[in-house]
Short mmCIF file of C-alpha atoms and ligand atoms in Angstrom, two decimals:
data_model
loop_
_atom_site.label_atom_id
_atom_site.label_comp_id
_atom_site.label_asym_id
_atom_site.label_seq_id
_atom_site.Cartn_x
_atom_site.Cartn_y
_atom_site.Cartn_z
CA UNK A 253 91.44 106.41 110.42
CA UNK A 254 91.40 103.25 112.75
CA UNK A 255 92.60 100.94 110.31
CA UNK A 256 95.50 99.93 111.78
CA UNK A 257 96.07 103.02 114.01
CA UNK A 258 95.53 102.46 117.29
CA UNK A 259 92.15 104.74 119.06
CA UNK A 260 94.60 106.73 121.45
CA UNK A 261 96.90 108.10 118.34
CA UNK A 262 93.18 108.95 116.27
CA UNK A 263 91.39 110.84 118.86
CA UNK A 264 93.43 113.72 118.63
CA UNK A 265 93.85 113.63 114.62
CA UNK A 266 90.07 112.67 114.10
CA UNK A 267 89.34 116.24 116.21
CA UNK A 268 91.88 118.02 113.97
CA UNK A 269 90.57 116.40 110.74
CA UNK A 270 87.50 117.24 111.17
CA UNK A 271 87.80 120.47 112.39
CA UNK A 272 89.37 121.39 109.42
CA UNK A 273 86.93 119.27 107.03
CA UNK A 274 83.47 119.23 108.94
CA UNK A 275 81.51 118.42 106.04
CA UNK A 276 82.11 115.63 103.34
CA UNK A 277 81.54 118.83 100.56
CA UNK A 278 85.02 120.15 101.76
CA UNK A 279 86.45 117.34 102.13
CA UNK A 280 86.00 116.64 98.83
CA UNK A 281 86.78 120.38 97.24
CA UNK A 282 90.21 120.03 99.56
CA UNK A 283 93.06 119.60 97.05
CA UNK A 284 94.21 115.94 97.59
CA UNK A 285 97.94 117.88 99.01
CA UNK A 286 96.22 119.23 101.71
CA UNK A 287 94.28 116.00 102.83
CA UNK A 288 97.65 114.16 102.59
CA UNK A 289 99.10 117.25 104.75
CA UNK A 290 96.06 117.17 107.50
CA UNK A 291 96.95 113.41 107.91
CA UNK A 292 99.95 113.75 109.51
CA UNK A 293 100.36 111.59 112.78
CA UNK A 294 98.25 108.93 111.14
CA UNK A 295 100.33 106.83 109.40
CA UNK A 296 99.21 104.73 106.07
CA UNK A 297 99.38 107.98 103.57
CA UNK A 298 97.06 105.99 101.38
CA UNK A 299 93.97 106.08 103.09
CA UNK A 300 93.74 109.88 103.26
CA UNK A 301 93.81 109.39 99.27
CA UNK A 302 91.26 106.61 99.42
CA UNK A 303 89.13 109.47 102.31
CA UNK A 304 89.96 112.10 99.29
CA UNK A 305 88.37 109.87 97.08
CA UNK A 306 85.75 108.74 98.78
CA UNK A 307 84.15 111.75 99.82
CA UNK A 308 84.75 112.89 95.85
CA UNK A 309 82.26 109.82 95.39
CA UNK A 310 80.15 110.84 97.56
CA UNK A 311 79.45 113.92 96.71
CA UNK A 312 79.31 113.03 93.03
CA UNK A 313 76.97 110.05 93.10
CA UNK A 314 75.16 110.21 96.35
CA UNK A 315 74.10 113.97 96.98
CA UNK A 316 76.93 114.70 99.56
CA UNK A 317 75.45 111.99 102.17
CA UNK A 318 77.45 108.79 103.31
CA UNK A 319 75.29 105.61 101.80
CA UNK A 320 73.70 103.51 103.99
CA UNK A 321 73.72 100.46 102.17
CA UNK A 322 76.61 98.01 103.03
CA UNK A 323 76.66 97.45 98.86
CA UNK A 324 77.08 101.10 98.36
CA UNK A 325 79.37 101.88 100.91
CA UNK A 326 81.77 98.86 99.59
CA UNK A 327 82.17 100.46 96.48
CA UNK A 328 83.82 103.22 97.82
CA UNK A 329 87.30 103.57 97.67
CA UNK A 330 89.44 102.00 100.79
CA UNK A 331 86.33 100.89 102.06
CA UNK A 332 86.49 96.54 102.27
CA UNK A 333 83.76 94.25 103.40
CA UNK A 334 84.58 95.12 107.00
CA UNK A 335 84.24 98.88 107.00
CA UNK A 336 81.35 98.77 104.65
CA UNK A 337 78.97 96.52 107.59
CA UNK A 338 80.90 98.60 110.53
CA UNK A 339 79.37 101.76 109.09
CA UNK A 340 76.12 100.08 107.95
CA UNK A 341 75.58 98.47 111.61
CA UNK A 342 77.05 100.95 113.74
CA UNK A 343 76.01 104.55 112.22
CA UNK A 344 72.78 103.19 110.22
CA UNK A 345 71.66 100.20 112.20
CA UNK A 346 71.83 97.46 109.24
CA UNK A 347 71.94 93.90 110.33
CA UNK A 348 75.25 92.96 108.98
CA UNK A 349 77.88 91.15 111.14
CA UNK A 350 81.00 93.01 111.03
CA UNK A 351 83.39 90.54 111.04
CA UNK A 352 87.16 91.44 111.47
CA UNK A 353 89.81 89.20 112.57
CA UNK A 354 88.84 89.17 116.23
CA UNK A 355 85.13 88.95 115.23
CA UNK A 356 86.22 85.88 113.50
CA UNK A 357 88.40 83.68 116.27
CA UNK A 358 85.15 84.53 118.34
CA UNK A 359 82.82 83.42 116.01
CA UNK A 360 84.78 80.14 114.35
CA UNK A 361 85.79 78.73 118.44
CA UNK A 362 82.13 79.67 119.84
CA UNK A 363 80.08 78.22 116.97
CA UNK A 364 82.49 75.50 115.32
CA UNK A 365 84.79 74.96 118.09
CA UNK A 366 87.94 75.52 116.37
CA UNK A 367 89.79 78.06 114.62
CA UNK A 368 88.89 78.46 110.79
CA UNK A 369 91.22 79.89 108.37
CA UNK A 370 91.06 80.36 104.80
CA UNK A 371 88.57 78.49 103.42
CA UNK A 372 85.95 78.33 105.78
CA UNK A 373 85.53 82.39 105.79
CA UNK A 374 82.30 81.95 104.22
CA UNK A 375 80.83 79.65 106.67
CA UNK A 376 82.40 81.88 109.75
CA UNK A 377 80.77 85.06 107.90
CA UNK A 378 77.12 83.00 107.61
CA UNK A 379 77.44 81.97 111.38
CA UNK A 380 78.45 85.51 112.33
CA UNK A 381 75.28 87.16 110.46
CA UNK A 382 73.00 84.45 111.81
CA UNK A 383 74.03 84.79 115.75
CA UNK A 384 73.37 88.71 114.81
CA UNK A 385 71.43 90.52 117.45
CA UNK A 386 68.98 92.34 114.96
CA UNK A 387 67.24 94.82 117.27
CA UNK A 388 70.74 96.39 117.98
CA UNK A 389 73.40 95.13 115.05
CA UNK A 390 75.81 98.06 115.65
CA UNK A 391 75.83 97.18 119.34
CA UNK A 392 76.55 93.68 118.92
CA UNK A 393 79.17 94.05 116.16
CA UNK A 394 81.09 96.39 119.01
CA UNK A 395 80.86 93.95 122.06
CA UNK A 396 81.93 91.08 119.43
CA UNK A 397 84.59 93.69 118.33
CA UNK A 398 85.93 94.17 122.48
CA UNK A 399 85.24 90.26 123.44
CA UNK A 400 87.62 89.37 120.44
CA UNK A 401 90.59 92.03 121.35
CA UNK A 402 90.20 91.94 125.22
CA UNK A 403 88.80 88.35 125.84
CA UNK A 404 89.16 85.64 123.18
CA UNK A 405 92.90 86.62 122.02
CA UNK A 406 94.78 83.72 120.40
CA UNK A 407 95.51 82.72 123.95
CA UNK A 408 92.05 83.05 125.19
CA UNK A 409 91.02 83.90 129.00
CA UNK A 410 88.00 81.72 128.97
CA UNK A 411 87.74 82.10 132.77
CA UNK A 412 86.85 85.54 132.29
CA UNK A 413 84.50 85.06 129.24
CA UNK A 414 80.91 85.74 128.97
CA UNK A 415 80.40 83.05 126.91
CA UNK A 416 82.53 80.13 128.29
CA UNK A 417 79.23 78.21 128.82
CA UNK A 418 78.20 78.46 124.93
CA UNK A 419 81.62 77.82 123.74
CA UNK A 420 82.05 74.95 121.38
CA UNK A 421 85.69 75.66 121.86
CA UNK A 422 85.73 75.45 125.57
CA UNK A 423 83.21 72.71 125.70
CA UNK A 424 86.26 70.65 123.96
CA UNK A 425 89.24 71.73 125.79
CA UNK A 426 90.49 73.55 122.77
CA UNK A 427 94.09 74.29 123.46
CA UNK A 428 95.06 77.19 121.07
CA UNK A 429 97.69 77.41 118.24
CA UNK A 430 100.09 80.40 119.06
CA UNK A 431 101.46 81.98 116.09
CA UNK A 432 103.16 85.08 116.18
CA UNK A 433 101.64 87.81 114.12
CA UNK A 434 104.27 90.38 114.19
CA UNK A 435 104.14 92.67 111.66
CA UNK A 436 107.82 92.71 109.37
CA UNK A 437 109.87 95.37 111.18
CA UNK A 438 109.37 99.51 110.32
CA UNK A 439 112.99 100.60 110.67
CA UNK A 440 114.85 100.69 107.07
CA UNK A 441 111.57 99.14 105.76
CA UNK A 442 110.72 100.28 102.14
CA UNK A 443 107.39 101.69 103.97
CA UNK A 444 109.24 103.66 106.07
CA UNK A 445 111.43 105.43 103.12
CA UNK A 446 108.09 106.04 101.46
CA UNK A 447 106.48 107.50 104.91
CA UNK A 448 109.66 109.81 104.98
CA UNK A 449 109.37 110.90 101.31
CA UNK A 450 105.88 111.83 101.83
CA UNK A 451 106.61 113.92 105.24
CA UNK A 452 109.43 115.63 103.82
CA UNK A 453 106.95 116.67 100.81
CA UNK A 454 104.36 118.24 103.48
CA UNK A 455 106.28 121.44 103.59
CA UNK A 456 107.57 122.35 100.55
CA UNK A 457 105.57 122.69 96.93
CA UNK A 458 108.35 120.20 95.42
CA UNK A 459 112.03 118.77 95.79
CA UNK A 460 114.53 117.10 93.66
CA UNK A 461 115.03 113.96 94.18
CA UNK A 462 118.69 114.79 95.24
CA UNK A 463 117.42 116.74 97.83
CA UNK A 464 115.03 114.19 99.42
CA UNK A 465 117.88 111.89 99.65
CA UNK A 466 119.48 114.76 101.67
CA UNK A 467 116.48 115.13 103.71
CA UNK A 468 115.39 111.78 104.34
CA UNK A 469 118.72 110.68 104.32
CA UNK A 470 118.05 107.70 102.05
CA UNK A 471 119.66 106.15 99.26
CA UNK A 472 118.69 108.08 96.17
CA UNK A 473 117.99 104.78 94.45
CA UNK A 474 115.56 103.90 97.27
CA UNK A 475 114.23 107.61 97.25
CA UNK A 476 113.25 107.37 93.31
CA UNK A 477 111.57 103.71 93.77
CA UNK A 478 109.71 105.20 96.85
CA UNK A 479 108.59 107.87 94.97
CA UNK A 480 107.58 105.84 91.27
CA UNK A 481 105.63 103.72 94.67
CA UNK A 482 103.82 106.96 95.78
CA UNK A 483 103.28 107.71 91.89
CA UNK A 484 101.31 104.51 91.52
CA UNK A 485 99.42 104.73 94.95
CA UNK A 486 97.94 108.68 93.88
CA UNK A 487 99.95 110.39 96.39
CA UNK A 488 103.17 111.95 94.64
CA UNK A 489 103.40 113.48 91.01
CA UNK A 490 106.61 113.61 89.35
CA UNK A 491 108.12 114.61 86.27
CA UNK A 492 109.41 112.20 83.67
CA UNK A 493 113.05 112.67 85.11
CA UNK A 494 112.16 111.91 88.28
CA UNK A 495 110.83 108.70 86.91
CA UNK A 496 113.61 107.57 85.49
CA UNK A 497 115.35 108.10 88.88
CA UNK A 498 117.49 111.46 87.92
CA UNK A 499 119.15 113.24 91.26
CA UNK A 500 117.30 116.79 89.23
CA UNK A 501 113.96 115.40 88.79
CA UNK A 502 111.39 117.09 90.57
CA UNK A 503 108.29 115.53 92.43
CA UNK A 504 105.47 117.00 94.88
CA UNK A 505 102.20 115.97 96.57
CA UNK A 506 99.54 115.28 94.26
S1 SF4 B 810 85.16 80.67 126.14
FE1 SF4 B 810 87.29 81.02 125.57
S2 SF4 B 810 87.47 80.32 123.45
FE2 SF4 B 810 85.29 80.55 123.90
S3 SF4 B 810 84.77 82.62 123.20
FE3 SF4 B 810 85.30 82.77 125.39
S4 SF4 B 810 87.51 83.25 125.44
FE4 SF4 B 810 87.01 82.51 123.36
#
C-alpha cells in the first residue's frame, strides 16, 4: 500500500483492508472485484491485483505464510527488489539493505562522495549491504529510509546530519545537482481516465461503454482504450464489443 501513497492516506485504508481481510487465506478466496472495491482511496488499482495475486501465491505454494526469504518474496507478484529486502529486514530480520531511492543518494554521497546513477547501482547496492548493521537490519534499513527523505534530500541539510563527519560528500564540498522530479501532471492524464473507469465500475456489476463515457465524462474513444488498458493490467473484463471500442459493449471488474 505505501508504494507511492503517502503513510497519512494508508493508515486509515490499511485498518479498513485488513479488517475486512485479516488473514492472507481470505484475502486470497476474495473475488479479485472485491479487492479492487476495498482499495478505494489508495490509488494505483494495480497493486490490489498484484496483493490479489500475491496472497493467491501464497497460499498456493507457501502454506498460507508470507516467505521469509528475500528470493521468495521477489517472486511474488508486485513485489521488486525493494519490497522483497523491506519485508525480509524489517518483519523477518534478514540482513539485506533495502535500498530505495533515498537509501541510495545516502549511500552513493556518504560512501563515494557523489551521486551515482545508472550504472553504478550495483556498486551503491554492494556498499549499502556492506555498511549493513547486522544485529538489527530492519532497524537500519528504516533510519537509512528517514535520513534519506528528511535529511539527505537532493538539497541536503548536512548541518543537521548525523553523519556529516563520515560524509565523503561533505568532506568534498559536494554542491548538489537539482533536478526536478515532478511527476507528469494527473488532470486529463490517461491514468486518471483509467482511475475513473475503474471507480465508476465499483458500484455497479457492469456498464456500457456509452455509459462510462456518461459517467466519467470522458471521450468514449479514451473510455474504450482505458478500458482494453485495464483489460491488459487484470483489472477489467470486457466483451469482444467492448474491445473493439463499441458505445454497447459491456465491461466489469474482473
Ligand atoms: S552530510 Fe549531507 S550529503 Fe552527507 S549524508 Fe548527510 S545530508 Fe547527505
Amino acid at each position: 500500500m505505501l508504494q507511492q501513497t503517502q503513510a497519512a492516506r494508508v493508515a486509515p485504508a490499511f485498518v479498513r483492508f485488513v479488517a475486512r481481510y485479516p488473514s492472507i487465506q481470505e484475502l486470497a478466496s476474495a473475488p479479485r472485484a472485491d479487492v479492487v472495491r476495498a482499495w478505494i482511496g489508495l490509488g494505483y488499482n494495480r497493486r490490489a491485483v498484484a496483493l490479489s495475486e500475491a496472497a493467491r501465491a501464497i497460499v498456493r505454494d507457501h502454506g498460507g505464510v508470507v516467505p521469509s526469504e528475500p528470493a521468495a518474496l521477489i517472486r511474488l507478484p508486485g513485489v521488486g527488489p525493494y519490497t522483497a529486502s523491506a519485508v525480509a529486514s524489517i518483519a523477518h530480520g534478514a540482513p539485506v539493505a533495502a535500498v530505495d531511492t533515498n537509501v541510495r543518494r545516502v549511500v552513493a554521497r556518504v560512501t563515494f562522495g557523489v551521486v551515482l546513477l545508472g550504472a553504478a547501482e550495483g556498486e551503491v547496492r554492494a556498499a549499502a549491504d556492506r555498511w549493513l548493521d547486522r544485529r538489527d537490519p530492519g532497524g537500519w534499513n528504516q533510519a537509512m529510509m528517514d535520513l534519506g527523505r528528511d535529511v539527505c534530500r537532493p538539497v541536503p541539510r548536512c548541518s543537521a546530519c548525523p553523519l556529516a563527519s563520515v560524509c565523503a560528500f561533505r568532506a568534498r564540498g559536494g554542491v548538489p545537482s537539482v533536478r526536478s522530479r515532478r511527476q507528469p501532471p494527473f488532470q486529463g492524464s490517461f491514468r486518471q481516465v483509467r482511475g475513473a473507469v475503474v471507480a465508476a465500475l465499483r458500484d455497479v456489476r457492469s456498464a456500457t461503454l456509452a455509459s462510462l463515457s456518461r459517467t466519467t465524462q470522458e471521450r468514449l474513444d479514451r473510455v474504450a482504450a482505458a478500458a482494453r488498458a485495464l483489460v491488459a493490467e487484470g483489472l477489467v473484463r470486457a466483451d469482444p464489443a467492448a474491445l473493439s471500442g463499441r458505445p454497447a459493449g459491456r465491461v466489469r471488474l474482473a
